[in-house]
PDB file of C-alpha atoms and ligand atoms in Angstrom:
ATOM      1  CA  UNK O   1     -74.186 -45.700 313.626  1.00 63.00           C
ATOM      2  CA  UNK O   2     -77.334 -44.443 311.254  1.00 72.00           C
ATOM      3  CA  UNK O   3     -80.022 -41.941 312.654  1.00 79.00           C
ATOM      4  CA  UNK O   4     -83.729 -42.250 311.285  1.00 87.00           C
ATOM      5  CA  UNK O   5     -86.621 -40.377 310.613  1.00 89.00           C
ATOM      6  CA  UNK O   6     -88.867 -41.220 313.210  1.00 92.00           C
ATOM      7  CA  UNK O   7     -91.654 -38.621 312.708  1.00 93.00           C
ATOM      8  CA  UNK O   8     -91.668 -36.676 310.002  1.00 91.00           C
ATOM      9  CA  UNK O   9     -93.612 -33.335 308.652  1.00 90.00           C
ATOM     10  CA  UNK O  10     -96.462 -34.791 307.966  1.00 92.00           C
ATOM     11  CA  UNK O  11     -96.610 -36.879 311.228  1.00 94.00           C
ATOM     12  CA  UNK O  12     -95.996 -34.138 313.039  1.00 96.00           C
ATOM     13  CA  UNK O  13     -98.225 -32.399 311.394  1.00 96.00           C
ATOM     14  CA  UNK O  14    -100.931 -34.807 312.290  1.00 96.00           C
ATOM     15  CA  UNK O  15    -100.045 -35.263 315.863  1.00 97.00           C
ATOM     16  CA  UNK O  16    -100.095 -31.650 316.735  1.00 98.00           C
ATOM     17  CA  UNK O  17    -103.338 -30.925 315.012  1.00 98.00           C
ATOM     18  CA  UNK O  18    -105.234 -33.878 317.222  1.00 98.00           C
ATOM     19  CA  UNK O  19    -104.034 -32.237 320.500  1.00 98.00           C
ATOM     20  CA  UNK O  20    -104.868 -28.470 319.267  1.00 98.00           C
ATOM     21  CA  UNK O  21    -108.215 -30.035 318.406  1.00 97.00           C
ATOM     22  CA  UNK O  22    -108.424 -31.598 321.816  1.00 98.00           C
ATOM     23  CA  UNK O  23    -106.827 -29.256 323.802  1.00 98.00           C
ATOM     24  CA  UNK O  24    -109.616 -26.520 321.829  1.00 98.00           C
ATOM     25  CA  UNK O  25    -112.671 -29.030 322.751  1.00 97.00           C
ATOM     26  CA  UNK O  26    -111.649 -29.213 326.146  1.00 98.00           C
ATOM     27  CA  UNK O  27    -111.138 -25.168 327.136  1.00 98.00           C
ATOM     28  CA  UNK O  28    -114.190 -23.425 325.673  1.00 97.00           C
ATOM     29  CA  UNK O  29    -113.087 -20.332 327.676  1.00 96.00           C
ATOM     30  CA  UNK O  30    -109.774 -20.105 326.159  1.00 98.00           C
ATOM     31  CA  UNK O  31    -106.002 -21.570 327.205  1.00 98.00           C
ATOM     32  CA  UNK O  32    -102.634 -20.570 328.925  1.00 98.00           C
ATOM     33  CA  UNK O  33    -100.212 -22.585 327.048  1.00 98.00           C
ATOM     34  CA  UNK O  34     -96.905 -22.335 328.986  1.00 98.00           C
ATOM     35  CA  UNK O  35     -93.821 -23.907 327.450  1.00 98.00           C
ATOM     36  CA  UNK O  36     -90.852 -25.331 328.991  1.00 96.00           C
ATOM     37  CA  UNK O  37     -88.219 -23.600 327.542  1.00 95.00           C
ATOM     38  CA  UNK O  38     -86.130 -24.372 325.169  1.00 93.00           C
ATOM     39  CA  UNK O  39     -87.517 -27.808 324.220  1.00 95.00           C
ATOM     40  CA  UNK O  40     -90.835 -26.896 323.897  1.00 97.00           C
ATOM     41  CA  UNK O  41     -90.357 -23.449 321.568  1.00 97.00           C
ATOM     42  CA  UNK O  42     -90.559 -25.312 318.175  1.00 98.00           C
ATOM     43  CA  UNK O  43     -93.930 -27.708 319.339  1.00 98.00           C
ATOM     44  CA  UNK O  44     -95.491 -24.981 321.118  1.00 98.00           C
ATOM     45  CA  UNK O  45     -95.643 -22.337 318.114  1.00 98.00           C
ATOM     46  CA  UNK O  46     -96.884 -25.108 316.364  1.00 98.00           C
ATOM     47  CA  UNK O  47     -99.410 -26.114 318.641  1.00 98.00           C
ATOM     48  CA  UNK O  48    -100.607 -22.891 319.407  1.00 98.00           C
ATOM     49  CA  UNK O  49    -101.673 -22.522 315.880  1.00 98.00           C
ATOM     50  CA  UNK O  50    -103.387 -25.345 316.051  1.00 98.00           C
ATOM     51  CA  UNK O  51    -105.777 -24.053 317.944  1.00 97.00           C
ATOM     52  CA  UNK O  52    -107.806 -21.508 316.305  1.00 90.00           C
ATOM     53  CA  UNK O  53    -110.806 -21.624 317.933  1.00 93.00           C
ATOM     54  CA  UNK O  54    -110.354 -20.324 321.005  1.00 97.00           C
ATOM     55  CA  UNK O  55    -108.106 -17.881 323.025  1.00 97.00           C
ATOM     56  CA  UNK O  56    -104.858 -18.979 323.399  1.00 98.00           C
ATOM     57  CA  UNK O  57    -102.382 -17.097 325.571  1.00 98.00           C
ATOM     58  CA  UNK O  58     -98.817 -18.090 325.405  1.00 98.00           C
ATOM     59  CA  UNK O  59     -96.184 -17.722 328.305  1.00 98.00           C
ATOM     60  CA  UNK O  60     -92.649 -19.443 328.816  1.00 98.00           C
ATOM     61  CA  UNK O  61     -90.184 -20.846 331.833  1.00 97.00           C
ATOM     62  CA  UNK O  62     -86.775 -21.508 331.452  1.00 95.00           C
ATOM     63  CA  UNK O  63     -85.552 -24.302 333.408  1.00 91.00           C
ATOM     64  CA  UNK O  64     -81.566 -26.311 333.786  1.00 86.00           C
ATOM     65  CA  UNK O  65     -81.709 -29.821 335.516  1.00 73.00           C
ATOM     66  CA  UNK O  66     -79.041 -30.066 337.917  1.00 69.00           C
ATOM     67  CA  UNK O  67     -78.213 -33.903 337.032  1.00 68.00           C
ATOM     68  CA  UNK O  68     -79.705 -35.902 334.758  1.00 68.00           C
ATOM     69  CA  UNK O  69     -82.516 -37.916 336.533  1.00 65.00           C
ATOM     70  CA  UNK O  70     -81.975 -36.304 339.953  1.00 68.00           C
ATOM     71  CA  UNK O  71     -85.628 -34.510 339.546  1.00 65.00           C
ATOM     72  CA  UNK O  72     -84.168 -31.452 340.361  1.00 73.00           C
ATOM     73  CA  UNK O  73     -84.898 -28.437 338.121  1.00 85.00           C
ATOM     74  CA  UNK O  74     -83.900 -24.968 338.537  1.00 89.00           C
ATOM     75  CA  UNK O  75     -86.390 -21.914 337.389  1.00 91.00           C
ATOM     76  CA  UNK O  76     -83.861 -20.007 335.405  1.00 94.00           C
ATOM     77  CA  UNK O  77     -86.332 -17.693 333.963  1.00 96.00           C
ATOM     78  CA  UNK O  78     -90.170 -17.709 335.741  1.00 96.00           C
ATOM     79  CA  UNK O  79     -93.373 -17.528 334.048  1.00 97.00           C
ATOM     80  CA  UNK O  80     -94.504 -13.546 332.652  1.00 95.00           C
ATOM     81  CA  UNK O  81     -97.939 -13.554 333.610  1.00 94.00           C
ATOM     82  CA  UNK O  82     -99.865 -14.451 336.888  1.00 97.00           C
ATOM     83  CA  UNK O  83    -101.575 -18.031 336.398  1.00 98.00           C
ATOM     84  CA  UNK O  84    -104.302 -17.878 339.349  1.00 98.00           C
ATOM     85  CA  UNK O  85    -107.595 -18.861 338.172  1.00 98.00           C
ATOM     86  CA  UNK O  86    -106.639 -19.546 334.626  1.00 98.00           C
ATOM     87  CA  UNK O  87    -107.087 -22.728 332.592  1.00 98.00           C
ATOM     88  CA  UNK O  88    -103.068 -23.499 332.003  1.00 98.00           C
ATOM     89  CA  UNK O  89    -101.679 -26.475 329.571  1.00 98.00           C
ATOM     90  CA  UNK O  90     -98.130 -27.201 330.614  1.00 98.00           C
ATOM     91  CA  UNK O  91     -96.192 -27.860 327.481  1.00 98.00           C
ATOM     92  CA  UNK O  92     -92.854 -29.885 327.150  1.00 98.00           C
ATOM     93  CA  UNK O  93     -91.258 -31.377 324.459  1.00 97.00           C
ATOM     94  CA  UNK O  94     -90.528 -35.068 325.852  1.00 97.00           C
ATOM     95  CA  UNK O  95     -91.648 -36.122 329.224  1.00 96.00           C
ATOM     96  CA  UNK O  96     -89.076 -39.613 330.111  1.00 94.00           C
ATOM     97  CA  UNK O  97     -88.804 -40.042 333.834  1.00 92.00           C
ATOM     98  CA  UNK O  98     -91.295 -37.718 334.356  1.00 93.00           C
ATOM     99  CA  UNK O  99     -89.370 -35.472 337.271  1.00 92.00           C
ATOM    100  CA  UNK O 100     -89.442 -32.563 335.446  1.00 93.00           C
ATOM    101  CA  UNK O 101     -92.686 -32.307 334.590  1.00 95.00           C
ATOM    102  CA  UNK O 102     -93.815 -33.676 338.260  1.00 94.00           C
ATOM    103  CA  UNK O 103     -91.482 -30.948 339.963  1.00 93.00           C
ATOM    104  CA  UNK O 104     -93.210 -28.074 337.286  1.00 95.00           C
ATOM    105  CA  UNK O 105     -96.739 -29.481 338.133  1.00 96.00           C
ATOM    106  CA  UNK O 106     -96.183 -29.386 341.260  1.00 95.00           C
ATOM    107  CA  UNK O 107     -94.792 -25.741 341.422  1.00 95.00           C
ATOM    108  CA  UNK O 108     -97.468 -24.426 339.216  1.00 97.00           C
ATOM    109  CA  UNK O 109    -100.348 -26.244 340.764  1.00 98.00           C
ATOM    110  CA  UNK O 110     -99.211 -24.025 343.815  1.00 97.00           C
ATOM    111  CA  UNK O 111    -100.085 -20.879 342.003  1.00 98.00           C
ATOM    112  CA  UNK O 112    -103.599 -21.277 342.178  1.00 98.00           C
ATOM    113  CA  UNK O 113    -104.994 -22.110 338.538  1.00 98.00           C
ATOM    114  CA  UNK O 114    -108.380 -23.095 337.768  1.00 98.00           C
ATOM    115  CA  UNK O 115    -107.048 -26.446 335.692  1.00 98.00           C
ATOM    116  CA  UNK O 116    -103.767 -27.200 334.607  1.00 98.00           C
ATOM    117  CA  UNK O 117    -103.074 -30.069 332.066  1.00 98.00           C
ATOM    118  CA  UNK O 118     -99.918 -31.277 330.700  1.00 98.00           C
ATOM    119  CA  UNK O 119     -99.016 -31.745 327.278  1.00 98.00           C
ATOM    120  CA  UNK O 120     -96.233 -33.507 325.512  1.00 98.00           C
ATOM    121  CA  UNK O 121     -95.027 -33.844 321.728  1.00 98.00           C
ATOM    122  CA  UNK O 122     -93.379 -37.355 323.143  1.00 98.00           C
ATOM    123  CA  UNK O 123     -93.842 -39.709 325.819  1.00 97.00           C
ATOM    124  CA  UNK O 124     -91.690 -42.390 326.809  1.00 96.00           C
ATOM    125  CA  UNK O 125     -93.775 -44.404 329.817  1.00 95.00           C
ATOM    126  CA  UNK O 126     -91.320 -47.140 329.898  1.00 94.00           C
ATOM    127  CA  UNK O 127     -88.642 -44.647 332.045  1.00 92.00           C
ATOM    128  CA  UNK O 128     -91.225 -43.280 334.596  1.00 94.00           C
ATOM    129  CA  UNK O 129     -89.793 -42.951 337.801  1.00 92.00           C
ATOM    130  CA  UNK O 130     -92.785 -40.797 338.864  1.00 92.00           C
ATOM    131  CA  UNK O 131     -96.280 -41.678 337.836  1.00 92.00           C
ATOM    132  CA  UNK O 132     -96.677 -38.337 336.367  1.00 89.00           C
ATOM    133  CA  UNK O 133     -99.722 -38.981 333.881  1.00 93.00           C
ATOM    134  CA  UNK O 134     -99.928 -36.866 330.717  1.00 98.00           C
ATOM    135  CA  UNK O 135    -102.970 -35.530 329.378  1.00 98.00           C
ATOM    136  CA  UNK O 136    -102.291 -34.756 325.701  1.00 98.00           C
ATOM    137  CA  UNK O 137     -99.521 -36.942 323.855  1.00 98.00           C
ATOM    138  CA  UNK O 138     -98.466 -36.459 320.632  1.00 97.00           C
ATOM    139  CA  UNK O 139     -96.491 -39.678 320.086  1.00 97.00           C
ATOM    140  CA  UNK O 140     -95.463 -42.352 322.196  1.00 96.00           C
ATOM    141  CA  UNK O 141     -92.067 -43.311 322.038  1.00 96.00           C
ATOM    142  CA  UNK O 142     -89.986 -46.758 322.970  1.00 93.00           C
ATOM    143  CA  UNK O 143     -86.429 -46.612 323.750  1.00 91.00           C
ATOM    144  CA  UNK O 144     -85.350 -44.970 321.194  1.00 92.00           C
ATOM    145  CA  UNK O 145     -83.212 -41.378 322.080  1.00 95.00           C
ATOM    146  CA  UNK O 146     -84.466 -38.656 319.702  1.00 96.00           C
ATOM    147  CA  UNK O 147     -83.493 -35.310 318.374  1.00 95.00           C
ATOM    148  CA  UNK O 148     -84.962 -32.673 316.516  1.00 96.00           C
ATOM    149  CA  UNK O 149     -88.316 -30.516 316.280  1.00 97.00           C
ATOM    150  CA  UNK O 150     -86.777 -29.240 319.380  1.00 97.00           C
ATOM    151  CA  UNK O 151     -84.994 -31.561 320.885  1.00 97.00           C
ATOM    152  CA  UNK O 152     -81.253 -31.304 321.144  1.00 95.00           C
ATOM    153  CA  UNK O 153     -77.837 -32.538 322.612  1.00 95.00           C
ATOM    154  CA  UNK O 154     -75.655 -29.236 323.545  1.00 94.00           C
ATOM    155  CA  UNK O 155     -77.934 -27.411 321.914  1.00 94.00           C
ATOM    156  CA  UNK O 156     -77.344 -28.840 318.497  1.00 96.00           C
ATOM    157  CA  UNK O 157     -80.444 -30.173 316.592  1.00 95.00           C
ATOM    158  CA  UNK O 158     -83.094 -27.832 317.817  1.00 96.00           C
ATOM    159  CA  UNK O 159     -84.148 -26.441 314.387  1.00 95.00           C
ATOM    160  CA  UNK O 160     -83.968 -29.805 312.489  1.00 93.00           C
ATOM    161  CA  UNK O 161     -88.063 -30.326 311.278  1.00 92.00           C
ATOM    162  CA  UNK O 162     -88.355 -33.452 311.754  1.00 91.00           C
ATOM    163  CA  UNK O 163     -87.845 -36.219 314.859  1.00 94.00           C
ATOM    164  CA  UNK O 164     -85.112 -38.137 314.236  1.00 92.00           C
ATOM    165  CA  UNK O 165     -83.708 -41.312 316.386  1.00 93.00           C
ATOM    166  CA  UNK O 166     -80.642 -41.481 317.304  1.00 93.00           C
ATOM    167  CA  UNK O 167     -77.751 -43.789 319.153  1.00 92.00           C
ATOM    168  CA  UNK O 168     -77.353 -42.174 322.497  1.00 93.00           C
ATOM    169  CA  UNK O 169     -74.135 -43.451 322.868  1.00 93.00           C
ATOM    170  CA  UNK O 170     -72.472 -41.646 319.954  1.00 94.00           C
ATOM    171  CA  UNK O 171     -73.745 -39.247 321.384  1.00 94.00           C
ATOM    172  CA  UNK O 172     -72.308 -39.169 324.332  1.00 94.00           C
ATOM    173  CA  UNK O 173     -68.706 -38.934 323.285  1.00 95.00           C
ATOM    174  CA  UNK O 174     -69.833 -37.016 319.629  1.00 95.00           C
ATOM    175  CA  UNK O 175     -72.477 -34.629 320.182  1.00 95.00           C
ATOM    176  CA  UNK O 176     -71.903 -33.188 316.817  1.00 94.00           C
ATOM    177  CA  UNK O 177     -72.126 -36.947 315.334  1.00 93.00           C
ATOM    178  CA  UNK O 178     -74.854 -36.354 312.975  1.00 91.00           C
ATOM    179  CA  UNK O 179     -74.178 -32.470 312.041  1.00 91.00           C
ATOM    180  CA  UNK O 180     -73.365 -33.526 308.572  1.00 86.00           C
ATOM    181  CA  UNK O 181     -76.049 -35.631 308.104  1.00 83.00           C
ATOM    182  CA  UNK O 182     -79.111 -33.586 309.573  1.00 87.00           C
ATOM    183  CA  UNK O 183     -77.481 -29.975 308.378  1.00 84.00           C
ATOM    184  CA  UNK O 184     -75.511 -30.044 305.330  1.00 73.00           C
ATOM    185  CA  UNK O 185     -76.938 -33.072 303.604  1.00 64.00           C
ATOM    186  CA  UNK O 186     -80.588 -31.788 303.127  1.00 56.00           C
ATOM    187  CA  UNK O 187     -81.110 -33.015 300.206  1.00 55.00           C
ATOM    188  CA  UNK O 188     -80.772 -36.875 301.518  1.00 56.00           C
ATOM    189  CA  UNK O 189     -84.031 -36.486 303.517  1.00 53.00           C
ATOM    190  CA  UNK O 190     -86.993 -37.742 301.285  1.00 48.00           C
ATOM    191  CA  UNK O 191     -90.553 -36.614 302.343  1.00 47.00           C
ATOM    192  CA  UNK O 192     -92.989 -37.679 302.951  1.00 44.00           C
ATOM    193  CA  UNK O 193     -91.797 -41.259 302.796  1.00 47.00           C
ATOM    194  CA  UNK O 194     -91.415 -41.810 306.303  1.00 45.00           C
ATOM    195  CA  UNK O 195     -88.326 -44.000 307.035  1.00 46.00           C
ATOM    196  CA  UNK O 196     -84.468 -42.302 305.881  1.00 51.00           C
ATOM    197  CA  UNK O 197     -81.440 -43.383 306.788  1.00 51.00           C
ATOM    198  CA  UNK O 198     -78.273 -41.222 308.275  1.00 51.00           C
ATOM    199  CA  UNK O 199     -75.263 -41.688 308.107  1.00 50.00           C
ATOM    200  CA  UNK O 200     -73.033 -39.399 310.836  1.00 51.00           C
ATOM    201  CA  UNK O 201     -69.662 -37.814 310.729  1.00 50.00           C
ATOM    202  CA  UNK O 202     -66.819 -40.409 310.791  1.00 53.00           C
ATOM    203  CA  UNK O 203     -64.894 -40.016 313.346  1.00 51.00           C
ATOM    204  CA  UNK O 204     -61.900 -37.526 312.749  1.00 46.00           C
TER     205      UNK O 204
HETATM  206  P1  5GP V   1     -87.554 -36.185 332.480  1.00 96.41           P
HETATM  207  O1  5GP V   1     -87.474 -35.289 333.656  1.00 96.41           O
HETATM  208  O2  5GP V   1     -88.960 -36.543 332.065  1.00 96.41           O
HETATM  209  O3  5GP V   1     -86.710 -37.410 332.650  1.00 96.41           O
HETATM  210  O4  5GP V   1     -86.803 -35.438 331.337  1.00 96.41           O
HETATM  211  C1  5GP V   1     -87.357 -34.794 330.270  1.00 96.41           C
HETATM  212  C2  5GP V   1     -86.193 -34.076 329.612  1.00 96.41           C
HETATM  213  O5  5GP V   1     -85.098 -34.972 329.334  1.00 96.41           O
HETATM  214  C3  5GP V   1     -86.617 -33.517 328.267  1.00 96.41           C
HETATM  215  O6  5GP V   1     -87.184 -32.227 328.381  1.00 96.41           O
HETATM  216  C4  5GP V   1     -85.292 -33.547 327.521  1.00 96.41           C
HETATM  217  O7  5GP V   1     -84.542 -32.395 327.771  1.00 96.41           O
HETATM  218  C5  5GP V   1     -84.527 -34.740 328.088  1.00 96.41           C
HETATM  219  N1  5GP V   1     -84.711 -35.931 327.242  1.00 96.41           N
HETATM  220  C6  5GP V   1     -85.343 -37.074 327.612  1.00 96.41           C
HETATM  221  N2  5GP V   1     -85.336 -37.971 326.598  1.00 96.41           N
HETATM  222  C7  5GP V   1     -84.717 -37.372 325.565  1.00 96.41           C
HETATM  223  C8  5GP V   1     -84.421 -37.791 324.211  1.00 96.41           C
HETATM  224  O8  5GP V   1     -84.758 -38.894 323.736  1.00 96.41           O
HETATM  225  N3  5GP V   1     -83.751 -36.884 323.440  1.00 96.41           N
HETATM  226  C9  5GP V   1     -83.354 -35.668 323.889  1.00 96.41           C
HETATM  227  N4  5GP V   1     -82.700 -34.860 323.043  1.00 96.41           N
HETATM  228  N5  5GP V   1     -83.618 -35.238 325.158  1.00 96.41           N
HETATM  229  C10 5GP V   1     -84.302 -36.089 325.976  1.00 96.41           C
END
């Protein structure tokens, strides 16, 4: 099974500078960007920067999922600052069924701010399960199961710079399938140039 570069620097690059500019045009008075941790660390510093032109506060949750799908998330770690009458951009890495996000919305919409939008790095719209719309999207993906730029499996991955797609089902039964690949063969990733293709850890 091969992994590929599905967005790379630059593409990323691009992406997150449209919704800084957006999310910048649209909250004159500033911005609360609160990230959903840990998915959303790498995007979010990124995206924050992307926005020079205004205030930007930053503030972070730390959620588990109690089964994959199940739409039911656990607040591991709640939000630092009070959100009531604030303009507040919820920020995730990749919204799929949309449960998470719904279940977060809802929760924060509770607090009282003055606007809260939702923004994602990827959207998959094909595996809604609740019509949770999102207002800034980076990139929208098709079926493919990514990793990367944030996104893990076990918590490997996060700190790879790039979105990469990857078989799920390896995955599944070898996590650490692509270590090689995306960690100690650097030098095999060509950019800018868009498409590359992995090759993961044979199987011991
Ligand atoms: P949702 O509640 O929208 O189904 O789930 C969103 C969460 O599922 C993301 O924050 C992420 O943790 C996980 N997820 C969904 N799709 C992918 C994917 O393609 N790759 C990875 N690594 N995680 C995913």
């Amino acid at each position: 099974m091969t992994a590929s570069v599905l967005l790379d620097r630059a593409a990323i690059e691009n992406h997150v500078r449209r919704l800084g500019r957006a999310i910048a045009r649209d909250h004159p008075d500033g911005v609360l960007l609160v990230g959903v941790l840990k998915g959303a660390l790498i995007f979010l510093a990124d995206l924050a920067r992307a926005i020079p032109t205004v205030r930007v506060d930053i503030d972070f949750m730390s959620i588990s999922r109690f089964a994959p799908d199940s739409g039911r998330v656990r607040i591991l770690q709640d939000l630092g600052s009070d959100i009531g009458g604030r303009d507040v951009v919820l920020v995730e890495d990749i919204v799929d069924t949309g449960l998470t996000l719904a279940y977060l919305v809802t929760q924060l919409s509770a607090r009282g701010p003055r606007h809260l939008a939702t923004c994602a790095l990827l959207d998959r719209p094909s595996r809604r399960i609740v019509p949770q719309p999102v207002d800034y999207v980076g990139f929208e993906l098709g079926s493919e199961y990514v990793l990367g730029y944030g996104l893990h499996v076990r918590d490997l991955y996060r700190n790879v710079p790039y979105v990469v797609a990857a078989d799920r089902d390896t995955l599944v039964t070898r996590p650490d399938a692509y270590v090689d690949d995306l960690y100690r063969r650097p030098d095999s990733v060509r950019e800018p140039g868009g498409r590359v293709n992995f090759v993961p850890a044979e199987e011991p």
